[in-house]
Amino acid sequence: MVRLVDVCKAYDNGTKALRGVTMRIDDGEFVFLIGPSGSGKSTIIKLLTSEIKPSDGKVMVNGYNVNTIKESSIPYLRRTLGVVFQDFRLIEKKNVFDNVAFAMRAVGCSPKEVKKKVPYMLELVGLSHKARRRPFELSGGEQQRVAIARALVNNPLVIIADEPTGNLDPERSLEIMTLLERINSLGTTVLTVTHEKALVNRFAKRVIAIDGGRIVSDKQGGYYSNESTRN
């Protein structure tokens, strides 16, 4: 579960990124987080991954208190999260199999576990037939699916997808969002940050809109219109 209670965040340069944000995402939910540039979306992600701490209020992520978490516990918090980025962040010198396996090896999984789990994840994202290809041999949509497989391979409780379709055409974007929806149906909580109005409207999930560091709308099956991010 993800919970923010009256969270404020001010940076050292004086920027007030969040102004009393309260939100809760329960296990198994699929949530879109929307808002214009500078609205506070990236700050929320940094708080959830314990990259930063709140200036005020409370942040809880999968049983961890971000306010008081010890440095040594942050890697364990992050293992409960799978993060998918707009720019894929694949290792160019490694093939698809090894890009996904890298995430497992990084947390000490055995070769036997890697050999069993990686093919399953590649099958889930529809890339079993490209396990030995390298990233430059894949389309943008395929690269993002590899990134999703890598984010999922260590069984996170929550997937955070940060503009996952930002570099893709509409058809590939729809494929990625459909994949995230399927992953959610298998029990993983999904938080997707996006500007893609058409996708948000098409999938009719819960939509949290933020603007000026404040939550301005929180609707189940919400509709992303121009009114969604106005105070």
JSON list of C-alpha atoms in Angstrom, two decimals:
[
{"chain": "A", "resi": 1, "resn": "MET", "atom": "CA", "xyz": [0.00, 0.00, 0.00]},
{"chain": "A", "resi": 2, "resn": "VAL", "atom": "CA", "xyz": [1.10, 3.56, -0.76]},
{"chain": "A", "resi": 3, "resn": "ARG", "atom": "CA", "xyz": [0.02, 6.38, 1.53]},
{"chain": "A", "resi": 4, "resn": "LEU", "atom": "CA", "xyz": [0.84, 10.09, 1.65]},
{"chain": "A", "resi": 5, "resn": "VAL", "atom": "CA", "xyz": [-0.62, 12.13, 4.49]},
{"chain": "A", "resi": 6, "resn": "ASP", "atom": "CA", "xyz": [-0.54, 15.94, 4.27]},
{"chain": "A", "resi": 7, "resn": "VAL", "atom": "CA", "xyz": [2.84, 15.81, 2.51]},
{"chain": "A", "resi": 8, "resn": "CYS", "atom": "CA", "xyz": [4.78, 18.97, 1.76]},
{"chain": "A", "resi": 9, "resn": "LYS", "atom": "CA", "xyz": [8.10, 19.15, -0.05]},
{"chain": "A", "resi": 10, "resn": "ALA", "atom": "CA", "xyz": [10.25, 22.24, -0.40]},
{"chain": "A", "resi": 11, "resn": "TYR", "atom": "CA", "xyz": [13.60, 22.03, -2.16]},
{"chain": "A", "resi": 12, "resn": "ASP", "atom": "CA", "xyz": [16.73, 23.89, -1.08]},
{"chain": "A", "resi": 13, "resn": "ASN", "atom": "CA", "xyz": [16.25, 26.41, -3.90]},
{"chain": "A", "resi": 14, "resn": "GLY", "atom": "CA", "xyz": [12.93, 27.46, -2.37]},
{"chain": "A", "resi": 15, "resn": "THR", "atom": "CA", "xyz": [10.67, 25.59, -4.78]},
{"chain": "A", "resi": 16, "resn": "LYS", "atom": "CA", "xyz": [7.56, 24.29, -3.04]},
{"chain": "A", "resi": 17, "resn": "ALA", "atom": "CA", "xyz": [6.86, 21.13, -5.04]},
{"chain": "A", "resi": 18, "resn": "LEU", "atom": "CA", "xyz": [4.11, 19.63, -2.86]},
{"chain": "A", "resi": 19, "resn": "ARG", "atom": "CA", "xyz": [1.63, 21.50, -0.70]},
{"chain": "A", "resi": 20, "resn": "GLY", "atom": "CA", "xyz": [-0.30, 19.19, 1.61]},
{"chain": "A", "resi": 21, "resn": "VAL", "atom": "CA", "xyz": [-0.78, 16.13, -0.62]},
{"chain": "A", "resi": 22, "resn": "THR", "atom": "CA", "xyz": [-2.87, 13.29, 0.80]},
{"chain": "A", "resi": 23, "resn": "MET", "atom": "CA", "xyz": [-3.42, 10.16, -1.29]},
{"chain": "A", "resi": 24, "resn": "ARG", "atom": "CA", "xyz": [-3.76, 6.45, -0.77]},
{"chain": "A", "resi": 25, "resn": "ILE", "atom": "CA", "xyz": [-3.27, 3.63, -3.27]},
{"chain": "A", "resi": 26, "resn": "ASP", "atom": "CA", "xyz": [-4.43, 0.24, -2.05]},
{"chain": "A", "resi": 27, "resn": "ASP", "atom": "CA", "xyz": [-2.94, -3.11, -3.03]},
{"chain": "A", "resi": 28, "resn": "GLY", "atom": "CA", "xyz": [-4.13, -4.23, -6.45]},
{"chain": "A", "resi": 29, "resn": "GLU", "atom": "CA", "xyz": [-5.21, -0.82, -7.74]},
{"chain": "A", "resi": 30, "resn": "PHE", "atom": "CA", "xyz": [-4.39, 0.68, -11.13]},
{"chain": "A", "resi": 31, "resn": "VAL", "atom": "CA", "xyz": [-3.97, 4.44, -10.85]},
{"chain": "A", "resi": 32, "resn": "PHE", "atom": "CA", "xyz": [-3.08, 7.16, -13.33]},
{"chain": "A", "resi": 33, "resn": "LEU", "atom": "CA", "xyz": [-1.27, 10.22, -11.93]},
{"chain": "A", "resi": 34, "resn": "ILE", "atom": "CA", "xyz": [-1.69, 13.20, -14.25]},
{"chain": "A", "resi": 35, "resn": "GLY", "atom": "CA", "xyz": [-0.78, 16.86, -14.24]},
{"chain": "A", "resi": 36, "resn": "PRO", "atom": "CA", "xyz": [1.17, 19.50, -16.15]},
{"chain": "A", "resi": 37, "resn": "SER", "atom": "CA", "xyz": [4.96, 19.82, -16.05]},
{"chain": "A", "resi": 38, "resn": "GLY", "atom": "CA", "xyz": [6.08, 21.12, -12.68]},
{"chain": "A", "resi": 39, "resn": "SER", "atom": "CA", "xyz": [2.91, 20.00, -10.92]},
{"chain": "A", "resi": 40, "resn": "GLY", "atom": "CA", "xyz": [4.67, 17.68, -8.48]},
{"chain": "A", "resi": 41, "resn": "LYS", "atom": "CA", "xyz": [4.42, 14.27, -10.18]},
{"chain": "A", "resi": 42, "resn": "SER", "atom": "CA", "xyz": [8.17, 13.65, -10.26]},
{"chain": "A", "resi": 43, "resn": "THR", "atom": "CA", "xyz": [8.51, 14.69, -6.64]},
{"chain": "A", "resi": 44, "resn": "ILE", "atom": "CA", "xyz": [5.92, 12.09, -5.65]},
{"chain": "A", "resi": 45, "resn": "ILE", "atom": "CA", "xyz": [7.88, 9.38, -7.48]},
{"chain": "A", "resi": 46, "resn": "LYS", "atom": "CA", "xyz": [11.12, 10.45, -5.76]},
{"chain": "A", "resi": 47, "resn": "LEU", "atom": "CA", "xyz": [9.36, 10.23, -2.41]},
{"chain": "A", "resi": 48, "resn": "LEU", "atom": "CA", "xyz": [7.97, 6.77, -3.13]},
{"chain": "A", "resi": 49, "resn": "THR", "atom": "CA", "xyz": [11.43, 5.47, -4.09]},
{"chain": "A", "resi": 50, "resn": "SER", "atom": "CA", "xyz": [13.01, 7.20, -1.06]},
{"chain": "A", "resi": 51, "resn": "GLU", "atom": "CA", "xyz": [15.26, 9.30, -3.27]},
{"chain": "A", "resi": 52, "resn": "ILE", "atom": "CA", "xyz": [14.12, 12.28, -1.18]},
{"chain": "A", "resi": 53, "resn": "LYS", "atom": "CA", "xyz": [12.28, 12.76, 2.11]},
{"chain": "A", "resi": 54, "resn": "PRO", "atom": "CA", "xyz": [9.22, 14.94, 2.73]},
{"chain": "A", "resi": 55, "resn": "SER", "atom": "CA", "xyz": [9.63, 18.33, 4.38]},
{"chain": "A", "resi": 56, "resn": "ASP", "atom": "CA", "xyz": [6.44, 17.68, 6.30]},
{"chain": "A", "resi": 57, "resn": "GLY", "atom": "CA", "xyz": [3.73, 15.01, 6.46]},
{"chain": "A", "resi": 58, "resn": "LYS", "atom": "CA", "xyz": [4.11, 11.25, 6.22]},
{"chain": "A", "resi": 59, "resn": "VAL", "atom": "CA", "xyz": [4.97, 8.86, 3.38]},
{"chain": "A", "resi": 60, "resn": "MET", "atom": "CA", "xyz": [4.41, 5.10, 3.72]},
{"chain": "A", "resi": 61, "resn": "VAL", "atom": "CA", "xyz": [5.33, 2.63, 0.98]},
{"chain": "A", "resi": 62, "resn": "ASN", "atom": "CA", "xyz": [4.71, -1.10, 1.33]},
{"chain": "A", "resi": 63, "resn": "GLY", "atom": "CA", "xyz": [5.17, -0.99, 5.09]},
{"chain": "A", "resi": 64, "resn": "TYR", "atom": "CA", "xyz": [8.20, 1.33, 5.06]},
{"chain": "A", "resi": 65, "resn": "ASN", "atom": "CA", "xyz": [8.11, 4.81, 6.58]},
{"chain": "A", "resi": 66, "resn": "VAL", "atom": "CA", "xyz": [10.05, 7.01, 4.16]},
{"chain": "A", "resi": 67, "resn": "ASN", "atom": "CA", "xyz": [10.38, 9.75, 6.79]},
{"chain": "A", "resi": 68, "resn": "THR", "atom": "CA", "xyz": [12.42, 7.60, 9.16]},
{"chain": "A", "resi": 69, "resn": "ILE", "atom": "CA", "xyz": [13.84, 4.84, 6.94]},
{"chain": "A", "resi": 70, "resn": "LYS", "atom": "CA", "xyz": [17.49, 3.99, 7.52]},
{"chain": "A", "resi": 71, "resn": "GLU", "atom": "CA", "xyz": [19.91, 4.22, 4.61]},
{"chain": "A", "resi": 72, "resn": "SER", "atom": "CA", "xyz": [20.59, 0.50, 4.91]},
{"chain": "A", "resi": 73, "resn": "SER", "atom": "CA", "xyz": [16.87, -0.29, 4.48]},
{"chain": "A", "resi": 74, "resn": "ILE", "atom": "CA", "xyz": [16.31, 1.76, 1.32]},
{"chain": "A", "resi": 75, "resn": "PRO", "atom": "CA", "xyz": [17.44, -1.07, -1.04]},
{"chain": "A", "resi": 76, "resn": "TYR", "atom": "CA", "xyz": [14.85, -3.36, 0.59]},
{"chain": "A", "resi": 77, "resn": "LEU", "atom": "CA", "xyz": [12.12, -0.76, 0.08]},
{"chain": "A", "resi": 78, "resn": "ARG", "atom": "CA", "xyz": [13.13, -0.43, -3.56]},
{"chain": "A", "resi": 79, "resn": "ARG", "atom": "CA", "xyz": [12.92, -4.18, -4.05]},
{"chain": "A", "resi": 80, "resn": "THR", "atom": "CA", "xyz": [9.19, -3.90, -3.38]},
{"chain": "A", "resi": 81, "resn": "LEU", "atom": "CA", "xyz": [8.96, -1.51, -6.35]},
{"chain": "A", "resi": 82, "resn": "GLY", "atom": "CA", "xyz": [9.46, -1.97, -10.06]},
{"chain": "A", "resi": 83, "resn": "VAL", "atom": "CA", "xyz": [10.16, 1.28, -11.89]},
{"chain": "A", "resi": 84, "resn": "VAL", "atom": "CA", "xyz": [9.66, 1.71, -15.65]},
{"chain": "A", "resi": 85, "resn": "PHE", "atom": "CA", "xyz": [11.10, 4.83, -17.29]},
{"chain": "A", "resi": 86, "resn": "GLN", "atom": "CA", "xyz": [10.29, 6.70, -20.48]},
{"chain": "A", "resi": 87, "resn": "ASP", "atom": "CA", "xyz": [13.80, 6.16, -21.88]},
{"chain": "A", "resi": 88, "resn": "PHE", "atom": "CA", "xyz": [13.90, 2.36, -21.24]},
{"chain": "A", "resi": 89, "resn": "ARG", "atom": "CA", "xyz": [17.38, 2.40, -19.59]},
{"chain": "A", "resi": 90, "resn": "LEU", "atom": "CA", "xyz": [18.46, -0.93, -21.02]},
{"chain": "A", "resi": 91, "resn": "ILE", "atom": "CA", "xyz": [22.09, -2.06, -21.06]},
{"chain": "A", "resi": 92, "resn": "GLU", "atom": "CA", "xyz": [23.09, -1.84, -24.72]},
{"chain": "A", "resi": 93, "resn": "LYS", "atom": "CA", "xyz": [25.86, -4.45, -24.51]},
{"chain": "A", "resi": 94, "resn": "LYS", "atom": "CA", "xyz": [23.56, -7.08, -23.01]},
{"chain": "A", "resi": 95, "resn": "ASN", "atom": "CA", "xyz": [20.90, -9.06, -24.85]},
{"chain": "A", "resi": 96, "resn": "VAL", "atom": "CA", "xyz": [17.24, -9.13, -23.81]},
{"chain": "A", "resi": 97, "resn": "PHE", "atom": "CA", "xyz": [17.66, -12.18, -21.56]},
{"chain": "A", "resi": 98, "resn": "ASP", "atom": "CA", "xyz": [20.63, -10.68, -19.74]},
{"chain": "A", "resi": 99, "resn": "ASN", "atom": "CA", "xyz": [18.99, -7.28, -19.33]},
{"chain": "A", "resi": 100, "resn": "VAL", "atom": "CA", "xyz": [16.17, -8.93, -17.41]},
{"chain": "A", "resi": 101, "resn": "ALA", "atom": "CA", "xyz": [18.50, -11.36, -15.62]},
{"chain": "A", "resi": 102, "resn": "PHE", "atom": "CA", "xyz": [20.67, -8.45, -14.46]},
{"chain": "A", "resi": 103, "resn": "ALA", "atom": "CA", "xyz": [17.93, -7.30, -12.08]},
{"chain": "A", "resi": 104, "resn": "MET", "atom": "CA", "xyz": [17.76, -10.78, -10.53]},
{"chain": "A", "resi": 105, "resn": "ARG", "atom": "CA", "xyz": [21.52, -11.15, -10.21]},
{"chain": "A", "resi": 106, "resn": "ALA", "atom": "CA", "xyz": [21.71, -7.73, -8.56]},
{"chain": "A", "resi": 107, "resn": "VAL", "atom": "CA", "xyz": [19.66, -9.02, -5.62]},
{"chain": "A", "resi": 108, "resn": "GLY", "atom": "CA", "xyz": [21.55, -12.29, -5.33]},
{"chain": "A", "resi": 109, "resn": "CYS", "atom": "CA", "xyz": [19.29, -14.75, -7.15]},
{"chain": "A", "resi": 110, "resn": "SER", "atom": "CA", "xyz": [20.87, -18.07, -8.06]},
{"chain": "A", "resi": 111, "resn": "PRO", "atom": "CA", "xyz": [21.62, -19.08, -11.68]},
{"chain": "A", "resi": 112, "resn": "LYS", "atom": "CA", "xyz": [18.89, -21.71, -11.35]},
{"chain": "A", "resi": 113, "resn": "GLU", "atom": "CA", "xyz": [16.32, -19.07, -10.37]},
{"chain": "A", "resi": 114, "resn": "VAL", "atom": "CA", "xyz": [17.42, -16.82, -13.23]},
{"chain": "A", "resi": 115, "resn": "LYS", "atom": "CA", "xyz": [17.17, -19.64, -15.76]},
{"chain": "A", "resi": 116, "resn": "LYS", "atom": "CA", "xyz": [13.64, -20.45, -14.62]},
{"chain": "A", "resi": 117, "resn": "LYS", "atom": "CA", "xyz": [12.21, -16.95, -14.09]},
{"chain": "A", "resi": 118, "resn": "VAL", "atom": "CA", "xyz": [13.54, -14.89, -17.01]},
{"chain": "A", "resi": 119, "resn": "PRO", "atom": "CA", "xyz": [11.91, -17.01, -19.76]},
{"chain": "A", "resi": 120, "resn": "TYR", "atom": "CA", "xyz": [8.61, -16.77, -17.90]},
{"chain": "A", "resi": 121, "resn": "MET", "atom": "CA", "xyz": [8.85, -12.97, -17.76]},
{"chain": "A", "resi": 122, "resn": "LEU", "atom": "CA", "xyz": [9.76, -12.73, -21.45]},
{"chain": "A", "resi": 123, "resn": "GLU", "atom": "CA", "xyz": [6.79, -14.90, -22.32]},
{"chain": "A", "resi": 124, "resn": "LEU", "atom": "CA", "xyz": [4.55, -12.63, -20.23]},
{"chain": "A", "resi": 125, "resn": "VAL", "atom": "CA", "xyz": [5.62, -9.56, -22.22]},
{"chain": "A", "resi": 126, "resn": "GLY", "atom": "CA", "xyz": [5.58, -11.39, -25.56]},
{"chain": "A", "resi": 127, "resn": "LEU", "atom": "CA", "xyz": [9.32, -11.43, -26.24]},
{"chain": "A", "resi": 128, "resn": "SER", "atom": "CA", "xyz": [10.35, -15.07, -25.82]},
{"chain": "A", "resi": 129, "resn": "HIS", "atom": "CA", "xyz": [11.45, -15.17, -29.45]},
{"chain": "A", "resi": 130, "resn": "LYS", "atom": "CA", "xyz": [13.82, -12.21, -29.00]},
{"chain": "A", "resi": 131, "resn": "ALA", "atom": "CA", "xyz": [15.70, -13.29, -25.89]},
{"chain": "A", "resi": 132, "resn": "ARG", "atom": "CA", "xyz": [19.07, -13.17, -27.67]},
{"chain": "A", "resi": 133, "resn": "ARG", "atom": "CA", "xyz": [18.54, -9.84, -29.42]},
{"chain": "A", "resi": 134, "resn": "ARG", "atom": "CA", "xyz": [20.23, -6.70, -28.18]},
{"chain": "A", "resi": 135, "resn": "PRO", "atom": "CA", "xyz": [18.32, -3.47, -27.53]},
{"chain": "A", "resi": 136, "resn": "PHE", "atom": "CA", "xyz": [19.36, -1.78, -30.79]},
{"chain": "A", "resi": 137, "resn": "GLU", "atom": "CA", "xyz": [17.73, -4.65, -32.70]},
{"chain": "A", "resi": 138, "resn": "LEU", "atom": "CA", "xyz": [14.34, -3.96, -31.09]},
{"chain": "A", "resi": 139, "resn": "SER", "atom": "CA", "xyz": [11.60, -1.43, -31.73]},
{"chain": "A", "resi": 140, "resn": "GLY", "atom": "CA", "xyz": [10.82, 1.18, -29.09]},
{"chain": "A", "resi": 141, "resn": "GLY", "atom": "CA", "xyz": [7.76, -0.75, -27.96]},
{"chain": "A", "resi": 142, "resn": "GLU", "atom": "CA", "xyz": [9.79, -3.95, -27.64]},
{"chain": "A", "resi": 143, "resn": "GLN", "atom": "CA", "xyz": [12.47, -2.17, -25.63]},
{"chain": "A", "resi": 144, "resn": "GLN", "atom": "CA", "xyz": [9.83, -0.87, -23.24]},
{"chain": "A", "resi": 145, "resn": "ARG", "atom": "CA", "xyz": [8.43, -4.38, -22.84]},
{"chain": "A", "resi": 146, "resn": "VAL", "atom": "CA", "xyz": [11.93, -5.58, -21.88]},
{"chain": "A", "resi": 147, "resn": "ALA", "atom": "CA", "xyz": [12.05, -2.75, -19.32]},
{"chain": "A", "resi": 148, "resn": "ILE", "atom": "CA", "xyz": [8.70, -3.88, -17.93]},
{"chain": "A", "resi": 149, "resn": "ALA", "atom": "CA", "xyz": [9.90, -7.50, -17.70]},
{"chain": "A", "resi": 150, "resn": "ARG", "atom": "CA", "xyz": [13.00, -6.29, -15.83]},
{"chain": "A", "resi": 151, "resn": "ALA", "atom": "CA", "xyz": [10.84, -4.24, -13.45]},
{"chain": "A", "resi": 152, "resn": "LEU", "atom": "CA", "xyz": [8.62, -7.26, -12.76]},
{"chain": "A", "resi": 153, "resn": "VAL", "atom": "CA", "xyz": [11.18, -10.03, -12.45]},
{"chain": "A", "resi": 154, "resn": "ASN", "atom": "CA", "xyz": [11.78, -9.64, -8.71]},
{"chain": "A", "resi": 155, "resn": "ASN", "atom": "CA", "xyz": [8.06, -9.76, -7.88]},
{"chain": "A", "resi": 156, "resn": "PRO", "atom": "CA", "xyz": [7.50, -6.14, -6.79]},
{"chain": "A", "resi": 157, "resn": "LEU", "atom": "CA", "xyz": [4.33, -5.20, -4.98]},
{"chain": "A", "resi": 158, "resn": "VAL", "atom": "CA", "xyz": [4.02, -1.99, -6.99]},
{"chain": "A", "resi": 159, "resn": "ILE", "atom": "CA", "xyz": [4.98, -1.01, -10.53]},
{"chain": "A", "resi": 160, "resn": "ILE", "atom": "CA", "xyz": [5.69, 2.70, -11.00]},
{"chain": "A", "resi": 161, "resn": "ALA", "atom": "CA", "xyz": [5.58, 3.56, -14.71]},
{"chain": "A", "resi": 162, "resn": "ASP", "atom": "CA", "xyz": [6.96, 7.06, -15.30]},
{"chain": "A", "resi": 163, "resn": "GLU", "atom": "CA", "xyz": [5.74, 8.26, -18.71]},
{"chain": "A", "resi": 164, "resn": "PRO", "atom": "CA", "xyz": [6.19, 4.71, -20.09]},
{"chain": "A", "resi": 165, "resn": "THR", "atom": "CA", "xyz": [4.73, 5.61, -23.49]},
{"chain": "A", "resi": 166, "resn": "GLY", "atom": "CA", "xyz": [6.38, 9.00, -23.88]},
{"chain": "A", "resi": 167, "resn": "ASN", "atom": "CA", "xyz": [8.73, 7.86, -26.67]},
{"chain": "A", "resi": 168, "resn": "LEU", "atom": "CA", "xyz": [6.25, 5.60, -28.48]},
{"chain": "A", "resi": 169, "resn": "ASP", "atom": "CA", "xyz": [3.71, 6.02, -31.25]},
{"chain": "A", "resi": 170, "resn": "PRO", "atom": "CA", "xyz": [-0.01, 5.62, -30.43]},
{"chain": "A", "resi": 171, "resn": "GLU", "atom": "CA", "xyz": [-0.20, 1.96, -31.45]},
{"chain": "A", "resi": 172, "resn": "ARG", "atom": "CA", "xyz": [2.83, 0.96, -29.35]},
{"chain": "A", "resi": 173, "resn": "SER", "atom": "CA", "xyz": [1.55, 3.10, -26.48]},
{"chain": "A", "resi": 174, "resn": "LEU", "atom": "CA", "xyz": [-1.70, 1.18, -26.47]},
{"chain": "A", "resi": 175, "resn": "GLU", "atom": "CA", "xyz": [0.23, -2.12, -26.41]},
{"chain": "A", "resi": 176, "resn": "ILE", "atom": "CA", "xyz": [2.26, -1.02, -23.39]},
{"chain": "A", "resi": 177, "resn": "MET", "atom": "CA", "xyz": [-0.77, 0.22, -21.46]},
{"chain": "A", "resi": 178, "resn": "THR", "atom": "CA", "xyz": [-2.64, -3.00, -22.25]},
{"chain": "A", "resi": 179, "resn": "LEU", "atom": "CA", "xyz": [0.34, -4.95, -20.92]},
{"chain": "A", "resi": 180, "resn": "LEU", "atom": "CA", "xyz": [0.35, -2.90, -17.70]},
{"chain": "A", "resi": 181, "resn": "GLU", "atom": "CA", "xyz": [-3.37, -3.56, -17.34]},
{"chain": "A", "resi": 182, "resn": "ARG", "atom": "CA", "xyz": [-2.75, -7.30, -17.73]},
{"chain": "A", "resi": 183, "resn": "ILE", "atom": "CA", "xyz": [0.01, -7.17, -15.11]},
{"chain": "A", "resi": 184, "resn": "ASN", "atom": "CA", "xyz": [-2.39, -5.37, -12.77]},
{"chain": "A", "resi": 185, "resn": "SER", "atom": "CA", "xyz": [-5.01, -8.09, -13.34]},
{"chain": "A", "resi": 186, "resn": "LEU", "atom": "CA", "xyz": [-2.44, -10.61, -12.03]},
{"chain": "A", "resi": 187, "resn": "GLY", "atom": "CA", "xyz": [-2.30, -8.74, -8.72]},
{"chain": "A", "resi": 188, "resn": "THR", "atom": "CA", "xyz": [0.45, -6.13, -9.03]},
{"chain": "A", "resi": 189, "resn": "THR", "atom": "CA", "xyz": [-0.43, -2.56, -8.08]},
{"chain": "A", "resi": 190, "resn": "VAL", "atom": "CA", "xyz": [0.27, -0.14, -10.96]},
{"chain": "A", "resi": 191, "resn": "LEU", "atom": "CA", "xyz": [0.88, 3.61, -10.71]},
{"chain": "A", "resi": 192, "resn": "THR", "atom": "CA", "xyz": [1.28, 5.21, -14.13]},
{"chain": "A", "resi": 193, "resn": "VAL", "atom": "CA", "xyz": [2.40, 8.80, -14.59]},
{"chain": "A", "resi": 194, "resn": "THR", "atom": "CA", "xyz": [1.39, 10.06, -18.01]},
{"chain": "A", "resi": 195, "resn": "HIS", "atom": "CA", "xyz": [0.39, 12.98, -20.22]},
{"chain": "A", "resi": 196, "resn": "GLU", "atom": "CA", "xyz": [-1.40, 10.67, -22.68]},
{"chain": "A", "resi": 197, "resn": "LYS", "atom": "CA", "xyz": [-5.00, 11.88, -22.43]},
{"chain": "A", "resi": 198, "resn": "ALA", "atom": "CA", "xyz": [-6.35, 9.41, -24.97]},
{"chain": "A", "resi": 199, "resn": "LEU", "atom": "CA", "xyz": [-4.90, 6.44, -23.08]},
{"chain": "A", "resi": 200, "resn": "VAL", "atom": "CA", "xyz": [-6.17, 7.66, -19.72]},
{"chain": "A", "resi": 201, "resn": "ASN", "atom": "CA", "xyz": [-9.66, 8.08, -21.14]},
{"chain": "A", "resi": 202, "resn": "ARG", "atom": "CA", "xyz": [-9.59, 4.75, -22.95]},
{"chain": "A", "resi": 203, "resn": "PHE", "atom": "CA", "xyz": [-8.67, 2.66, -19.92]},
{"chain": "A", "resi": 204, "resn": "ALA", "atom": "CA", "xyz": [-11.06, 4.34, -17.47]},
{"chain": "A", "resi": 205, "resn": "LYS", "atom": "CA", "xyz": [-9.08, 3.64, -14.30]},
{"chain": "A", "resi": 206, "resn": "ARG", "atom": "CA", "xyz": [-8.76, 5.76, -11.18]},
{"chain": "A", "resi": 207, "resn": "VAL", "atom": "CA", "xyz": [-7.25, 9.13, -12.08]},
{"chain": "A", "resi": 208, "resn": "ILE", "atom": "CA", "xyz": [-5.46, 11.39, -9.59]},
{"chain": "A", "resi": 209, "resn": "ALA", "atom": "CA", "xyz": [-4.81, 14.88, -10.97]},
{"chain": "A", "resi": 210, "resn": "ILE", "atom": "CA", "xyz": [-2.20, 17.15, -9.41]},
{"chain": "A", "resi": 211, "resn": "ASP", "atom": "CA", "xyz": [-1.51, 20.80, -10.14]},
{"chain": "A", "resi": 212, "resn": "GLY", "atom": "CA", "xyz": [0.60, 23.33, -8.29]},
{"chain": "A", "resi": 213, "resn": "GLY", "atom": "CA", "xyz": [1.65, 20.71, -5.78]},
{"chain": "A", "resi": 214, "resn": "ARG", "atom": "CA", "xyz": [-1.93, 19.93, -4.75]},
{"chain": "A", "resi": 215, "resn": "ILE", "atom": "CA", "xyz": [-4.35, 17.12, -5.56]},
{"chain": "A", "resi": 216, "resn": "VAL", "atom": "CA", "xyz": [-7.13, 18.76, -7.56]},
{"chain": "A", "resi": 217, "resn": "SER", "atom": "CA", "xyz": [-9.11, 15.66, -8.54]},
{"chain": "A", "resi": 218, "resn": "ASP", "atom": "CA", "xyz": [-9.29, 11.98, -7.59]},
{"chain": "A", "resi": 219, "resn": "LYS", "atom": "CA", "xyz": [-11.90, 9.99, -9.49]},
{"chain": "A", "resi": 220, "resn": "GLN", "atom": "CA", "xyz": [-12.50, 6.30, -10.06]},
{"chain": "A", "resi": 221, "resn": "GLY", "atom": "CA", "xyz": [-12.87, 5.78, -13.79]},
{"chain": "A", "resi": 222, "resn": "GLY", "atom": "CA", "xyz": [-11.91, 9.43, -14.06]},
{"chain": "A", "resi": 223, "resn": "TYR", "atom": "CA", "xyz": [-11.87, 11.30, -17.32]},
{"chain": "A", "resi": 224, "resn": "TYR", "atom": "CA", "xyz": [-8.81, 13.32, -18.28]},
{"chain": "A", "resi": 225, "resn": "SER", "atom": "CA", "xyz": [-10.05, 16.61, -19.70]},
{"chain": "A", "resi": 226, "resn": "ASN", "atom": "CA", "xyz": [-8.63, 20.11, -19.69]},
{"chain": "A", "resi": 227, "resn": "GLU", "atom": "CA", "xyz": [-10.59, 20.71, -16.50]},
{"chain": "A", "resi": 228, "resn": "SER", "atom": "CA", "xyz": [-8.81, 17.88, -14.67]},
{"chain": "A", "resi": 229, "resn": "THR", "atom": "CA", "xyz": [-5.74, 19.90, -13.79]},
{"chain": "A", "resi": 230, "resn": "ARG", "atom": "CA", "xyz": [-7.19, 23.30, -13.05]},
{"chain": "A", "resi": 231, "resn": "ASN", "atom": "CA", "xyz": [-7.48, 24.68, -9.55]}
]
